[in-house]
mmCIF file of C-alpha atoms in Angstrom:
data_model
loop_
_atom_site.group_PDB
_atom_site.id
_atom_site.type_symbol
_atom_site.label_atom_id
_atom_site.label_comp_id
_atom_site.label_asym_id
_atom_site.label_seq_id
_atom_site.Cartn_x
_atom_site.Cartn_y
_atom_site.Cartn_z
ATOM 1 C CA MET A 1 0.000 0.000 0.000
ATOM 2 C CA THR A 2 1.406 3.414 -0.891
ATOM 3 C CA THR A 3 2.011 5.913 1.885
ATOM 4 C CA TRP A 4 -0.738 8.274 0.767
ATOM 5 C CA MET A 5 -3.230 5.365 0.721
ATOM 6 C CA LEU A 6 -2.042 4.357 4.192
ATOM 7 C CA LEU A 7 -2.566 7.921 5.381
ATOM 8 C CA GLY A 8 -6.046 8.002 3.845
ATOM 9 C CA GLU A 9 -7.010 4.745 5.565
ATOM 10 C CA LEU A 10 -5.756 6.036 8.911
ATOM 11 C CA MET A 11 -7.656 9.311 8.479
ATOM 12 C CA ARG A 12 -10.846 7.435 7.488
ATOM 13 C CA ALA A 13 -10.701 5.072 10.460
ATOM 14 C CA ARG A 14 -9.876 7.764 13.000
ATOM 15 C CA THR A 15 -12.538 10.164 11.676
ATOM 16 C CA ARG A 16 -15.164 7.401 11.823
ATOM 17 C CA GLU A 17 -14.157 6.608 15.409
ATOM 18 C CA TYR A 18 -14.183 10.297 16.358
ATOM 19 C CA LEU A 19 -17.648 10.898 14.884
ATOM 20 C CA SER A 20 -19.114 7.780 16.513
ATOM 21 C CA CYS A 21 -18.095 8.829 20.043
ATOM 22 C CA SER A 22 -20.050 10.851 22.524
ATOM 23 C CA PRO A 23 -19.236 14.580 22.507
ATOM 24 C CA LEU A 24 -18.080 14.053 26.090
ATOM 25 C CA GLU A 25 -15.323 11.642 25.049
ATOM 26 C CA PRO A 26 -11.850 13.177 25.289
ATOM 27 C CA LEU A 27 -10.801 12.266 21.755
ATOM 28 C CA THR A 28 -8.643 14.608 19.735
ATOM 29 C CA THR A 29 -9.938 15.532 16.303
ATOM 30 C CA PRO A 30 -7.924 13.458 13.819
ATOM 31 C CA GLY A 31 -5.756 15.707 11.775
ATOM 32 C CA LEU A 32 -2.999 15.986 9.260
ATOM 33 C CA ARG A 33 -0.137 18.398 9.749
ATOM 34 C CA ALA A 34 2.224 20.292 7.500
ATOM 35 C CA PRO A 35 4.824 17.945 6.006
ATOM 36 C CA ALA A 36 8.249 17.661 7.603
ATOM 37 C CA THR A 37 11.154 18.876 5.520
ATOM 38 C CA GLN A 38 13.948 16.531 4.503
ATOM 39 C CA ALA A 39 16.254 18.376 6.922
ATOM 40 C CA GLN A 40 13.792 17.834 9.806
ATOM 41 C CA ILE A 41 13.475 14.140 8.975
ATOM 42 C CA ASP A 42 17.266 13.794 8.820
ATOM 43 C CA ARG A 43 17.595 15.514 12.238
ATOM 44 C CA LEU A 44 14.952 13.172 13.690
ATOM 45 C CA GLU A 45 16.842 10.168 12.350
ATOM 46 C CA ALA A 46 20.058 11.433 13.967
ATOM 47 C CA PHE A 47 18.200 12.095 17.234
ATOM 48 C CA ALA A 48 16.630 8.608 17.129
ATOM 49 C CA GLY A 49 20.062 7.024 16.825
ATOM 50 C CA GLN A 50 18.794 4.589 14.215
ATOM 51 C CA PRO A 51 17.643 4.576 10.602
ATOM 52 C CA LEU A 52 13.997 5.601 10.302
ATOM 53 C CA ASP A 53 11.708 3.025 8.773
ATOM 54 C CA PRO A 54 11.232 3.988 5.079
ATOM 55 C CA GLU A 55 7.414 4.024 5.380
ATOM 56 C CA TYR A 56 7.545 6.199 8.495
ATOM 57 C CA ARG A 57 10.001 8.527 6.723
ATOM 58 C CA SER A 58 7.609 8.765 3.763
ATOM 59 C CA PHE A 59 4.675 9.332 6.136
ATOM 60 C CA LEU A 60 6.521 12.269 7.758
ATOM 61 C CA SER A 61 7.128 13.774 4.324
ATOM 62 C CA LEU A 62 3.316 13.891 3.867
ATOM 63 C CA THR A 63 2.301 14.848 7.426
ATOM 64 C CA ASP A 64 4.687 15.593 10.290
ATOM 65 C CA GLY A 65 2.844 13.410 12.770
ATOM 66 C CA PHE A 66 -0.859 12.709 13.082
ATOM 67 C CA ASP A 67 -3.217 14.189 15.674
ATOM 68 C CA GLY A 68 -5.618 11.686 17.237
ATOM 69 C CA PHE A 69 -3.538 8.669 16.212
ATOM 70 C CA GLN A 70 -4.748 6.730 19.234
ATOM 71 C CA LEU A 71 -7.390 8.332 21.449
ATOM 72 C CA SER A 72 -6.106 11.785 22.367
ATOM 73 C CA MET A 73 -2.420 11.300 21.583
ATOM 74 C CA PRO A 74 -0.617 11.943 18.307
ATOM 75 C CA LEU A 75 1.696 9.838 16.234
ATOM 76 C CA LEU A 76 4.868 11.783 16.899
ATOM 77 C CA GLY A 77 6.475 13.814 14.167
ATOM 78 C CA CYS A 78 9.679 15.824 13.975
ATOM 79 C CA ARG A 79 8.239 18.985 15.542
ATOM 80 C CA ASP A 80 6.791 17.071 18.514
ATOM 81 C CA TRP A 81 10.314 16.525 19.826
ATOM 82 C CA GLU A 82 10.547 20.316 20.225
ATOM 83 C CA ASP A 83 7.480 20.301 22.559
ATOM 84 C CA PRO A 84 8.644 19.544 26.128
ATOM 85 C CA GLU A 85 5.265 18.090 27.165
ATOM 86 C CA LEU A 86 5.046 15.564 24.322
ATOM 87 C CA SER A 87 8.736 14.792 24.176
ATOM 88 C CA GLY A 88 8.840 14.412 27.968
ATOM 89 C CA TRP A 89 6.352 11.515 27.927
ATOM 90 C CA ALA A 90 8.111 9.954 24.956
ATOM 91 C CA THR A 91 11.608 10.330 26.416
ATOM 92 C CA ALA A 92 10.542 8.855 29.763
ATOM 93 C CA PHE A 93 8.862 5.915 28.006
ATOM 94 C CA ARG A 94 11.929 5.305 25.810
ATOM 95 C CA ASP A 95 14.267 5.426 28.809
ATOM 96 C CA THR A 96 12.079 3.032 30.801
ATOM 97 C CA MET A 97 11.928 0.547 27.944
ATOM 98 C CA ALA A 98 15.647 0.865 27.160
ATOM 99 C CA ASP A 99 16.531 0.250 30.836
ATOM 100 C CA ASP A 100 14.529 -2.980 30.986
ATOM 101 C CA PRO A 101 16.228 -6.133 29.716
ATOM 102 C CA LEU A 102 14.709 -6.306 26.233
ATOM 103 C CA ALA A 103 15.700 -9.964 25.899
ATOM 104 C CA GLU A 104 13.094 -10.755 28.577
ATOM 105 C CA SER A 105 10.505 -9.397 26.142
ATOM 106 C CA GLY A 106 11.801 -11.579 23.317
ATOM 107 C CA LEU A 107 13.873 -8.891 21.583
ATOM 108 C CA PRO A 108 17.559 -9.328 20.696
ATOM 109 C CA GLU A 109 20.184 -7.909 23.061
ATOM 110 C CA GLY A 110 21.420 -4.535 21.891
ATOM 111 C CA THR A 111 18.079 -3.547 20.342
ATOM 112 C CA ARG A 112 17.659 0.231 20.269
ATOM 113 C CA VAL A 113 14.196 1.699 20.788
ATOM 114 C CA PHE A 114 12.666 5.008 19.711
ATOM 115 C CA PRO A 115 9.061 6.044 20.472
ATOM 116 C CA MET A 116 6.653 6.998 17.686
ATOM 117 C CA TYR A 117 3.564 7.086 19.889
ATOM 118 C CA VAL A 118 3.187 7.246 23.678
ATOM 119 C CA ASP A 119 -0.114 7.393 25.559
ATOM 120 C CA CYS A 120 -0.838 10.376 27.792
ATOM 121 C CA GLY A 121 0.211 8.535 30.940
ATOM 122 C CA GLY A 122 3.452 7.242 29.504
ATOM 123 C CA ALA A 123 2.409 3.647 30.221
ATOM 124 C CA ALA A 124 2.080 2.340 26.652
ATOM 125 C CA GLY A 125 3.391 3.155 23.233
ATOM 126 C CA VAL A 126 4.733 2.116 19.864
ATOM 127 C CA LEU A 127 8.498 1.913 19.578
ATOM 128 C CA MET A 128 10.562 1.736 16.414
ATOM 129 C CA LEU A 129 13.217 -0.964 16.867
ATOM 130 C CA HIS A 130 16.720 -1.208 15.484
ATOM 131 C CA HIS A 131 18.573 -4.466 16.003
ATOM 132 C CA GLY A 132 20.442 -5.019 12.754
ATOM 133 C CA ASP A 133 18.387 -8.045 11.684
ATOM 134 C CA ASP A 134 16.200 -7.253 8.677
ATOM 135 C CA THR A 135 14.187 -10.450 9.155
ATOM 136 C CA LEU A 136 12.882 -9.314 12.553
ATOM 137 C CA GLU A 137 10.097 -6.878 13.269
ATOM 138 C CA ARG A 138 10.752 -3.089 13.353
ATOM 139 C CA PHE A 139 7.868 -1.944 15.607
ATOM 140 C CA TRP A 140 6.831 -2.905 19.117
ATOM 141 C CA TRP A 141 3.476 -1.961 20.651
ATOM 142 C CA THR A 142 3.923 -2.415 24.371
ATOM 143 C CA GLY A 143 2.424 -1.493 27.713
ATOM 144 C CA GLU A 144 -0.734 -2.032 29.738
ATOM 145 C CA GLY A 145 -0.657 -5.771 29.047
ATOM 146 C CA ASP A 146 0.051 -5.500 25.314
ATOM 147 C CA SER A 147 3.276 -6.686 23.738
ATOM 148 C CA MET A 148 3.000 -7.059 19.971
ATOM 149 C CA VAL A 149 5.557 -6.672 17.198
ATOM 150 C CA PHE A 150 5.018 -5.574 13.600
ATOM 151 C CA HIS A 151 7.279 -5.826 10.559
ATOM 152 C CA THR A 152 6.402 -2.496 8.956
ATOM 153 C CA PHE A 153 4.777 0.843 9.695
ATOM 154 C CA SER A 154 1.967 -0.211 7.332
ATOM 155 C CA ASP A 155 1.373 -3.261 9.531
ATOM 156 C CA VAL A 156 0.940 -1.029 12.615
ATOM 157 C CA VAL A 157 -1.581 1.157 10.784
ATOM 158 C CA ALA A 158 -3.406 -1.879 9.325
ATOM 159 C CA HIS A 159 -3.798 -3.354 12.809
ATOM 160 C CA LEU A 160 -4.965 -0.033 14.233
ATOM 161 C CA THR A 161 -7.515 0.567 11.472
ATOM 162 C CA GLY A 162 -9.055 -2.900 11.621
ATOM 163 C CA GLY A 163 -7.080 -4.310 8.721
ATOM 164 C CA SER A 164 -6.195 -7.948 8.292
ATOM 165 C CA TYR A 165 -2.677 -7.768 9.783
ATOM 166 C CA SER A 166 -2.222 -9.921 12.874
ATOM 167 C CA PRO A 167 0.884 -9.018 14.906
ATOM 168 C CA ARG A 168 3.116 -11.482 16.691
ATOM 169 C CA HIS A 169 2.572 -11.357 20.462
ATOM 170 C CA LEU A 170 5.592 -11.395 22.765
ATOM 171 C CA GLY A 171 5.904 -12.783 26.258
#
């Protein structure tokens, strides 16, 4: 699936969910953002300390993050790392996950993690993984009892939007 089709599917699913909820629900209106520049994407990759997934990189070139990705929290983009509130949750989540022995979760030793989404309490999120093995999954959805891995960014979005992708569960 092309990145723009992936983005359209995510927008469709999130808008449908938003419109079906009570006006009292604390959901953020799903929304696209201005695209990230190549320089911003390159800086994010350097900050992440790992190569960005090609689909995520392409996604950022269309919309620098996505408001309402999951409930009230965004899929993080380049500019979000400049916001102390958003980057604070994400940094704390990354540090917590990096400090835990990742091998106990079924990930190879030496795996580096970088958050793409973190819930508002910092208890769950989606991490981009870098472990040097192209046959292993690149994304890990973990926290609050969930521990699932996905091969591609498209797989994460397909799972989130009710697609047919079934992630591998860890632990």
